[in-house]
Tab-separated table of N, CA, C and O in Angstrom:
chain	number	residue	atom	x	y	z
A	23	MET	N	49.224	-76.148	98.425
A	23	MET	CA	48.119	-76.034	99.356
A	23	MET	C	47.563	-74.626	99.306
A	23	MET	O	48.292	-73.665	99.445
A	24	THR	N	46.309	-74.547	99.156
A	24	THR	CA	45.688	-73.235	99.126
A	24	THR	C	44.617	-73.155	100.197
A	24	THR	O	44.170	-74.159	100.734
A	25	GLY	N	44.220	-71.952	100.480
A	25	GLY	CA	43.120	-71.747	101.405
A	25	GLY	C	43.491	-71.939	102.852
A	25	GLY	O	44.627	-71.722	103.266
A	26	SER	N	42.503	-72.373	103.605
A	26	SER	CA	42.676	-72.450	105.052
A	26	SER	C	43.627	-73.558	105.473
A	26	SER	O	44.259	-73.456	106.521
A	27	ILE	N	43.750	-74.605	104.675
A	27	ILE	CA	44.665	-75.687	105.050
A	27	ILE	C	46.109	-75.201	104.974
A	27	ILE	O	46.920	-75.527	105.839
A	28	GLY	N	46.417	-74.411	103.967
A	28	GLY	CA	47.763	-73.852	103.859
A	28	GLY	C	48.077	-72.910	105.007
A	28	GLY	O	49.185	-72.915	105.553
A	29	LEU	N	47.111	-72.101	105.390
A	29	LEU	CA	47.308	-71.200	106.526
A	29	LEU	C	47.492	-71.977	107.823
A	29	LEU	O	48.312	-71.613	108.666
A	30	LEU	N	46.733	-73.050	107.994
A	30	LEU	CA	46.860	-73.881	109.186
A	30	LEU	C	48.233	-74.548	109.239
A	30	LEU	O	48.872	-74.586	110.295
A	31	ALA	N	48.693	-75.045	108.105
A	31	ALA	CA	50.017	-75.667	108.053
A	31	ALA	C	51.107	-74.654	108.374
A	31	ALA	O	52.064	-74.966	109.098
A	32	ALA	N	50.969	-73.449	107.865
A	32	ALA	CA	51.949	-72.399	108.142
A	32	ALA	C	51.955	-72.045	109.624
A	32	ALA	O	53.014	-71.894	110.242
A	33	ALA	N	50.777	-71.927	110.213
A	33	ALA	CA	50.685	-71.592	111.637
A	33	ALA	C	51.285	-72.687	112.502
A	33	ALA	O	51.982	-72.406	113.492
A	34	ILE	N	51.048	-73.929	112.151
A	34	ILE	CA	51.607	-75.046	112.914
A	34	ILE	C	53.126	-75.065	112.793
A	34	ILE	O	53.832	-75.286	113.786
A	35	ALA	N	53.644	-74.830	111.600
A	35	ALA	CA	55.097	-74.828	111.406
A	35	ALA	C	55.758	-73.738	112.245
A	35	ALA	O	56.773	-73.979	112.906
A	36	ILE	N	55.184	-72.553	112.249
A	36	ILE	CA	55.765	-71.453	113.017
A	36	ILE	C	55.615	-71.720	114.513
A	36	ILE	O	56.548	-71.524	115.296
A	37	GLY	N	54.446	-72.180	114.934
A	37	GLY	CA	54.201	-72.428	116.353
A	37	GLY	C	55.083	-73.513	116.931
A	37	GLY	O	55.657	-73.349	118.016
A	38	LEU	N	55.201	-74.630	116.228
A	38	LEU	CA	56.053	-75.706	116.730
A	38	LEU	C	57.529	-75.317	116.716
A	38	LEU	O	58.288	-75.705	117.607
A	39	GLY	N	57.924	-74.547	115.713
A	39	GLY	CA	59.306	-74.069	115.682
A	39	GLY	C	59.617	-73.165	116.860
A	39	GLY	O	60.665	-73.278	117.500
A	40	ALA	N	58.682	-72.271	117.177
A	40	ALA	CA	58.882	-71.367	118.313
A	40	ALA	C	58.861	-72.126	119.638
A	40	ALA	O	59.653	-71.847	120.541
A	41	LEU	N	57.966	-73.089	119.758
A	41	LEU	CA	57.888	-73.891	120.979
A	41	LEU	C	59.173	-74.684	121.196
A	41	LEU	O	59.732	-74.689	122.300
A	42	GLY	N	59.645	-75.330	120.151
A	42	GLY	CA	60.886	-76.101	120.260
A	42	GLY	C	62.078	-75.235	120.592
A	42	GLY	O	62.926	-75.605	121.405
A	43	ALA	N	62.143	-74.064	119.983
A	43	ALA	CA	63.257	-73.155	120.259
A	43	ALA	C	63.201	-72.641	121.693
A	43	ALA	O	64.239	-72.514	122.358
A	44	GLY	N	62.012	-72.362	122.188
A	44	GLY	CA	61.881	-71.892	123.569
A	44	GLY	C	62.333	-72.943	124.567
A	44	GLY	O	63.060	-72.642	125.520
A	45	ILE	N	61.927	-74.179	124.354
A	45	ILE	CA	62.342	-75.262	125.241
A	45	ILE	C	63.845	-75.487	125.139
A	45	ILE	O	64.538	-75.631	126.149
A	46	GLY	N	64.353	-75.496	123.917
A	46	GLY	CA	65.790	-75.699	123.718
A	46	GLY	C	66.632	-74.615	124.354
A	46	GLY	O	67.647	-74.895	125.009
A	47	ASN	N	66.228	-73.368	124.177
A	47	ASN	CA	66.973	-72.262	124.785
A	47	ASN	C	66.944	-72.345	126.300
A	47	ASN	O	67.943	-72.080	126.969
A	48	GLY	N	65.806	-72.709	126.859
A	48	GLY	CA	65.708	-72.860	128.308
A	48	GLY	C	66.649	-73.924	128.836
A	48	GLY	O	67.325	-73.730	129.853
A	49	LEU	N	66.712	-75.046	128.144
A	49	LEU	CA	67.612	-76.115	128.565
A	49	LEU	C	69.078	-75.702	128.432
A	49	LEU	O	69.891	-75.977	129.329
A	50	ILE	N	69.417	-75.041	127.341
A	50	ILE	CA	70.811	-74.622	127.128
A	50	ILE	C	71.249	-73.650	128.211
A	50	ILE	O	72.320	-73.807	128.810
A	51	VAL	N	70.437	-72.649	128.478
A	51	VAL	CA	70.806	-71.630	129.460
A	51	VAL	C	70.850	-72.230	130.861
A	51	VAL	O	71.766	-71.939	131.646
A	52	SER	N	69.892	-73.091	131.201
A	52	SER	CA	69.895	-73.669	132.546
A	52	SER	C	71.120	-74.544	132.773
A	52	SER	O	71.725	-74.503	133.850
A	53	LYS	N	71.502	-75.305	131.778
A	53	LYS	CA	72.695	-76.157	131.935
A	53	LYS	C	73.967	-75.326	131.974
A	53	LYS	O	74.930	-75.683	132.653
A	54	THR	N	73.982	-74.205	131.264
A	54	THR	CA	75.145	-73.321	131.318
A	54	THR	C	75.281	-72.704	132.702
A	54	THR	O	76.380	-72.655	133.270
A	55	VAL	N	74.188	-72.236	133.256
A	55	VAL	CA	74.217	-71.668	134.609
A	55	VAL	C	74.650	-72.729	135.611
A	55	VAL	O	75.436	-72.457	136.529
A	56	GLU	N	74.168	-73.930	135.439
A	56	GLU	CA	74.558	-75.033	136.315
A	56	GLU	C	76.068	-75.296	136.210
A	56	GLU	O	76.744	-75.495	137.224
A	57	GLY	N	76.579	-75.290	134.995
A	57	GLY	CA	78.017	-75.500	134.800
A	57	GLY	C	78.851	-74.376	135.388
A	57	GLY	O	79.917	-74.625	135.970
A	58	ILE	N	78.387	-73.140	135.257
A	58	ILE	CA	79.109	-72.001	135.827
A	58	ILE	C	79.086	-72.081	137.350
A	58	ILE	O	80.083	-71.749	138.009
A	59	ALA	N	77.973	-72.545	137.919
A	59	ALA	CA	77.896	-72.688	139.374
A	59	ALA	C	78.864	-73.751	139.875
A	59	ALA	O	79.443	-73.614	140.953
A	60	ARG	N	79.075	-74.783	139.084
A	60	ARG	CA	79.985	-75.851	139.495
A	60	ARG	C	81.449	-75.459	139.298
A	60	ARG	O	82.294	-75.794	140.123
A	61	GLN	N	81.729	-74.783	138.184
A	61	GLN	CA	83.114	-74.403	137.880
A	61	GLN	C	83.137	-72.967	137.375
A	61	GLN	O	83.127	-72.721	136.167
A	62	PRO	N	83.203	-72.010	138.299
A	62	PRO	CA	83.155	-70.595	137.900
A	62	PRO	C	84.318	-70.163	137.007
A	62	PRO	O	84.180	-69.226	136.228
A	63	GLU	N	85.433	-70.849	137.070
A	63	GLU	CA	86.581	-70.459	136.255
A	63	GLU	C	86.375	-70.736	134.770
A	63	GLU	O	87.097	-70.193	133.924
A	64	LEU	N	85.397	-71.548	134.431
A	64	LEU	CA	85.107	-71.856	133.019
A	64	LEU	C	83.975	-71.004	132.456
A	64	LEU	O	83.410	-71.318	131.413
A	65	ARG	N	83.674	-69.905	133.139
A	65	ARG	CA	82.541	-69.069	132.741
A	65	ARG	C	82.633	-68.602	131.281
A	65	ARG	O	81.667	-68.697	130.523
A	66	GLY	N	83.779	-68.101	130.876
A	66	GLY	CA	83.929	-67.584	129.512
A	66	GLY	C	83.731	-68.650	128.455
A	66	GLY	O	83.017	-68.437	127.462
A	67	ALA	N	84.340	-69.810	128.664
A	67	ALA	CA	84.213	-70.899	127.692
A	67	ALA	C	82.775	-71.412	127.626
A	67	ALA	O	82.249	-71.694	126.540
A	68	LEU	N	82.142	-71.525	128.792
A	68	LEU	CA	80.762	-72.007	128.812
A	68	LEU	C	79.815	-71.014	128.147
A	68	LEU	O	78.900	-71.415	127.419
A	69	GLN	N	80.025	-69.731	128.384
A	69	GLN	CA	79.150	-68.731	127.763
A	69	GLN	C	79.324	-68.707	126.247
A	69	GLN	O	78.347	-68.565	125.515
A	70	THR	N	80.557	-68.849	125.792
A	70	THR	CA	80.797	-68.880	124.348
A	70	THR	C	80.065	-70.050	123.705
A	70	THR	O	79.383	-69.899	122.682
A	71	THR	N	80.201	-71.225	124.336
A	71	THR	CA	79.520	-72.408	123.815
A	71	THR	C	78.007	-72.239	123.878
A	71	THR	O	77.281	-72.651	122.963
A	72	MET	N	77.516	-71.603	124.954
A	72	MET	CA	76.081	-71.372	125.093
A	72	MET	C	75.558	-70.490	123.968
A	72	MET	O	74.519	-70.776	123.372
A	73	PHE	N	76.279	-69.394	123.675
A	73	PHE	CA	75.809	-68.485	122.628
A	73	PHE	C	75.801	-69.160	121.260
A	73	PHE	O	74.900	-68.920	120.446
A	74	ILE	N	76.766	-70.012	120.998
A	74	ILE	CA	76.775	-70.762	119.732
A	74	ILE	C	75.570	-71.703	119.681
A	74	ILE	O	74.877	-71.796	118.666
A	75	GLY	N	75.309	-72.392	120.782
A	75	GLY	CA	74.159	-73.298	120.839
A	75	GLY	C	72.839	-72.572	120.682
A	75	GLY	O	71.945	-73.027	119.968
A	76	VAL	N	72.704	-71.423	121.347
A	76	VAL	CA	71.473	-70.640	121.232
A	76	VAL	C	71.269	-70.163	119.797
A	76	VAL	O	70.151	-70.181	119.271
A	77	ALA	N	72.347	-69.750	119.151
A	77	ALA	CA	72.238	-69.303	117.755
A	77	ALA	C	71.777	-70.439	116.850
A	77	ALA	O	70.934	-70.230	115.962
A	78	LEU	N	72.293	-71.634	117.075
A	78	LEU	CA	71.873	-72.774	116.261
A	78	LEU	C	70.419	-73.138	116.531
A	78	LEU	O	69.668	-73.476	115.603
A	79	VAL	N	69.995	-73.064	117.788
A	79	VAL	CA	68.607	-73.374	118.124
A	79	VAL	C	67.671	-72.327	117.530
A	79	VAL	O	66.570	-72.652	117.081
A	80	GLU	N	68.078	-71.065	117.517
A	80	GLU	CA	67.229	-70.003	116.978
A	80	GLU	C	67.077	-70.091	115.465
A	80	GLU	O	66.192	-69.452	114.900
A	81	ALA	N	67.916	-70.875	114.803
A	81	ALA	CA	67.761	-71.059	113.359
A	81	ALA	C	66.495	-71.844	113.039
A	81	ALA	O	65.903	-71.666	111.973
A	82	LEU	N	66.039	-72.679	113.973
A	82	LEU	CA	64.856	-73.507	113.736
A	82	LEU	C	63.591	-72.695	113.478
A	82	LEU	O	62.899	-72.948	112.486
A	83	PRO	N	63.247	-71.709	114.314
A	83	PRO	CA	62.031	-70.946	113.994
A	83	PRO	C	62.151	-70.132	112.713
A	83	PRO	O	61.159	-69.928	112.014
A	84	ILE	N	63.345	-69.697	112.391
A	84	ILE	CA	63.536	-68.953	111.148
A	84	ILE	C	63.266	-69.866	109.955
A	84	ILE	O	62.593	-69.470	108.993
A	85	ILE	N	63.742	-71.087	110.023
A	85	ILE	CA	63.467	-72.056	108.964
A	85	ILE	C	61.972	-72.355	108.905
A	85	ILE	O	61.396	-72.499	107.824
A	86	GLY	N	61.319	-72.428	110.071
A	86	GLY	CA	59.876	-72.654	110.113
A	86	GLY	C	59.103	-71.543	109.429
A	86	GLY	O	58.123	-71.796	108.726
A	87	VAL	N	59.540	-70.310	109.624
A	87	VAL	CA	58.878	-69.172	108.970
A	87	VAL	C	59.063	-69.249	107.461
A	87	VAL	O	58.122	-69.001	106.695
A	88	VAL	N	60.258	-69.610	107.024
A	88	VAL	CA	60.516	-69.730	105.584
A	88	VAL	C	59.643	-70.822	104.984
A	88	VAL	O	59.032	-70.633	103.919
A	89	VAL	N	59.556	-71.955	105.661
A	89	VAL	CA	58.708	-73.053	105.173
A	89	VAL	C	57.240	-72.601	105.143
A	89	VAL	O	56.506	-72.910	104.198
A	90	ALA	N	56.829	-71.858	106.145
A	90	ALA	CA	55.443	-71.370	106.174
A	90	ALA	C	55.159	-70.452	104.987
A	90	ALA	O	54.094	-70.558	104.369
A	91	PHE	N	56.088	-69.557	104.677
A	91	PHE	CA	55.886	-68.683	103.532
A	91	PHE	C	55.852	-69.467	102.228
A	91	PHE	O	55.076	-69.168	101.323
A	92	ILE	N	56.676	-70.496	102.126
A	92	ILE	CA	56.677	-71.325	100.926
A	92	ILE	C	55.343	-72.045	100.785
A	92	ILE	O	54.760	-72.107	99.700
A	93	VAL	N	54.837	-72.585	101.889
A	93	VAL	CA	53.560	-73.299	101.850
A	93	VAL	C	52.421	-72.350	101.502
A	93	VAL	O	51.522	-72.690	100.739
A	94	MET	N	52.462	-71.124	102.053
A	94	MET	CA	51.384	-70.172	101.782
A	94	MET	C	51.385	-69.689	100.343
A	94	MET	O	50.331	-69.317	99.814
A	95	ASN	N	52.516	-69.660	99.690
A	95	ASN	CA	52.597	-69.151	98.321
A	95	ASN	C	52.316	-70.208	97.272
A	95	ASN	O	52.335	-69.915	96.087
A	96	GLN	N	52.091	-71.436	97.665
A	96	GLN	CA	51.808	-72.481	96.675
A	96	GLN	C	50.339	-72.591	96.395
A	96	GLN	O	49.479	-72.328	97.108
């Protein structure tokens, strides 16, 4: 894809990746806070699991950027 269509595809890939990651991170953190409020003694375990989940969710926009660069270079 060349020209403006390639740029549009790249922008959509990055934008949707960022939007999905933002929603996912919000849900993960809110449920973690909810779990800590219910069982404060599990705070450490819940935070560890939360950070792993956030890291996995943050991989999505990075993959979107890579796909965008691939599309732009074709």
